PDB file of C-alpha atoms in Angstrom:
ATOM      1  CA  ILE A 270       0.019   0.049   0.129  1.00 61.00           C
ATOM      2  CA  VAL A 271       1.366   3.379  -1.002  1.00 66.00           C
ATOM      3  CA  PRO A 272       0.846   6.227   1.527  1.00 69.00           C
ATOM      4  CA  LEU A 273      -1.074   9.009  -0.227  1.00 69.00           C
ATOM      5  CA  SER A 274      -0.728  13.009   0.285  1.00 77.00           C
ATOM      6  CA  LEU A 275      -3.688  14.983   1.477  1.00 73.00           C
ATOM      7  CA  TYR A 276      -4.015  16.188  -2.011  1.00 70.00           C
ATOM      8  CA  ASP A 277      -3.667  13.225  -3.810  1.00 73.00           C
ATOM      9  CA  LEU A 278      -6.412  11.977  -2.114  1.00 70.00           C
ATOM     10  CA  ILE A 279      -8.716  14.807  -2.809  1.00 69.00           C
ATOM     11  CA  TYR A 280      -7.748  14.246  -6.160  1.00 68.00           C
ATOM     12  CA  ARG A 281      -8.413  10.657  -6.718  1.00 68.00           C
ATOM     13  CA  PHE A 282     -11.701  10.986  -4.867  1.00 66.00           C
ATOM     14  CA  SER A 283     -13.191  14.213  -6.379  1.00 63.00           C
ATOM     15  CA  ILE A 284     -15.223  12.555  -8.684  1.00 57.00           C
ATOM     16  CA  VAL A 285     -16.764  10.383  -5.920  1.00 58.00           C
ATOM     17  CA  HIS A 286     -19.882  12.225  -4.517  1.00 59.00           C
ATOM     18  CA  GLN A 287     -19.468  10.666  -0.978  1.00 66.00           C
ATOM     19  CA  MET A 288     -16.482   9.700   0.820  1.00 67.00           C
ATOM     20  CA  LYS A 289     -16.717   7.647   4.377  1.00 73.00           C
ATOM     21  CA  ALA A 290     -13.527   8.378   6.755  1.00 75.00           C
ATOM     22  CA  ALA A 291     -12.518   7.453  10.320  1.00 82.00           C
ATOM     23  CA  LEU A 292     -10.023   9.422  12.151  1.00 83.00           C
ATOM     24  CA  LEU A 293      -8.187   8.000  14.982  1.00 89.00           C
ATOM     25  CA  GLY A 294      -5.737  10.005  17.421  1.00 89.00           C
ATOM     26  CA  HIS A 295      -5.277  11.423  21.004  1.00 90.00           C
ATOM     27  CA  VAL A 296      -6.829  14.540  22.168  1.00 84.00           C
ATOM     28  CA  ASP A 297      -5.658  17.821  20.352  1.00 84.00           C
ATOM     29  CA  SER A 298      -3.747  15.633  17.520  1.00 88.00           C
ATOM     30  CA  GLY A 299      -5.888  17.478  14.955  1.00 86.00           C
ATOM     31  CA  LYS A 300      -8.398  15.363  13.617  1.00 89.00           C
ATOM     32  CA  SER A 301     -11.116  18.008  13.571  1.00 88.00           C
ATOM     33  CA  THR A 302      -8.716  20.429  11.644  1.00 89.00           C
ATOM     34  CA  LEU A 303      -7.997  17.661   9.207  1.00 88.00           C
ATOM     35  CA  MET A 304     -11.403  16.929   8.481  1.00 87.00           C
ATOM     36  CA  GLY A 305     -12.362  20.624   8.087  1.00 89.00           C
ATOM     37  CA  ARG A 306      -9.343  20.920   5.755  1.00 89.00           C
ATOM     38  CA  LEU A 307     -10.600  18.203   4.009  1.00 85.00           C
ATOM     39  CA  LEU A 308     -14.196  19.461   3.486  1.00 85.00           C
ATOM     40  CA  TYR A 309     -12.900  22.970   2.513  1.00 88.00           C
ATOM     41  CA  ASP A 310     -10.287  21.594  -0.088  1.00 85.00           C
ATOM     42  CA  THR A 311     -13.026  19.326  -1.705  1.00 80.00           C
ATOM     43  CA  GLN A 312     -15.212  22.354  -1.852  1.00 82.00           C
ATOM     44  CA  THR A 313     -17.762  20.962   0.278  1.00 83.00           C
ATOM     45  CA  VAL A 314     -17.774  23.996   2.117  1.00 86.00           C
ATOM     46  CA  ASP A 315     -18.310  27.195   0.062  1.00 87.00           C
ATOM     47  CA  GLU A 316     -16.489  30.613   0.789  1.00 90.00           C
ATOM     48  CA  ARG A 317     -19.312  32.134   2.553  1.00 92.00           C
ATOM     49  CA  GLN A 318     -19.394  29.294   5.143  1.00 91.00           C
ATOM     50  CA  MET A 319     -15.732  29.300   5.565  1.00 92.00           C
ATOM     51  CA  ASP A 320     -15.629  33.390   5.919  1.00 93.00           C
ATOM     52  CA  ARG A 321     -18.323  32.874   8.767  1.00 91.00           C
ATOM     53  CA  THR A 322     -16.481  30.163  10.340  1.00 90.00           C
ATOM     54  CA  ARG A 323     -13.006  32.006  10.196  1.00 92.00           C
ATOM     55  CA  LYS A 324     -14.933  35.173  11.830  1.00 93.00           C
ATOM     56  CA  HIS A 325     -16.502  33.036  14.540  1.00 89.00           C
ATOM     57  CA  ALA A 326     -13.141  31.612  15.344  1.00 90.00           C
ATOM     58  CA  MET A 327     -11.403  35.220  15.323  1.00 92.00           C
ATOM     59  CA  GLU A 328     -14.506  36.282  17.818  1.00 91.00           C
ATOM     60  CA  VAL A 329     -14.032  33.573  20.252  1.00 88.00           C
ATOM     61  CA  GLY A 330      -9.816  34.011  20.146  1.00 90.00           C
ATOM     62  CA  LYS A 331      -9.215  30.799  18.187  1.00 87.00           C
ATOM     63  CA  GLY A 332      -8.507  32.005  14.697  1.00 87.00           C
ATOM     64  CA  SER A 333      -6.157  29.002  14.110  1.00 88.00           C
ATOM     65  CA  PHE A 334      -9.284  26.607  14.739  1.00 87.00           C
ATOM     66  CA  CYS A 335     -11.098  27.892  11.859  1.00 89.00           C
ATOM     67  CA  TYR A 336     -10.771  24.479   9.845  1.00 90.00           C
ATOM     68  CA  ALA A 337     -11.620  22.526  13.145  1.00 89.00           C
ATOM     69  CA  PHE A 338     -14.511  24.594  13.783  1.00 88.00           C
ATOM     70  CA  LEU A 339     -15.975  23.379  10.166  1.00 87.00           C
ATOM     71  CA  SER A 340     -16.237  19.912  11.595  1.00 83.00           C
ATOM     72  CA  ASP A 341     -16.571  20.723  15.228  1.00 75.00           C
ATOM     73  CA  THR A 342     -20.262  21.869  15.091  1.00 69.00           C
ATOM     74  CA  VAL A 343     -21.599  21.468  18.718  1.00 60.00           C
ATOM     75  CA  ARG A 344     -20.652  24.119  21.014  1.00 67.00           C
ATOM     76  CA  GLU A 345     -19.028  21.772  23.638  1.00 62.00           C
ATOM     77  CA  GLU A 346     -16.599  20.649  20.924  1.00 63.00           C
ATOM     78  CA  ARG A 347     -15.546  24.110  19.932  1.00 57.00           C
ATOM     79  CA  ASP A 348     -15.122  25.230  23.737  1.00 63.00           C
ATOM     80  CA  ARG A 349     -12.515  22.647  24.233  1.00 62.00           C
TER      81      ARG A 349
END
């Protein structure tokens, strides 16, 4: 099995309408950030939604968490 980069994955699955994924990792290992980045890079999330999420992340003082906030929609997850 040859490991694929994030962009190879996006390119190879860009014609697929749905892709299921499971991420495992320790707390604060970047699972939500990776999923948010995948959502954004595959254009599943439009620019308007990304701008709103980025603005919200800045308002709560967590600007670097904007990609994580795309996948963490529950308030408790965002507060962590």
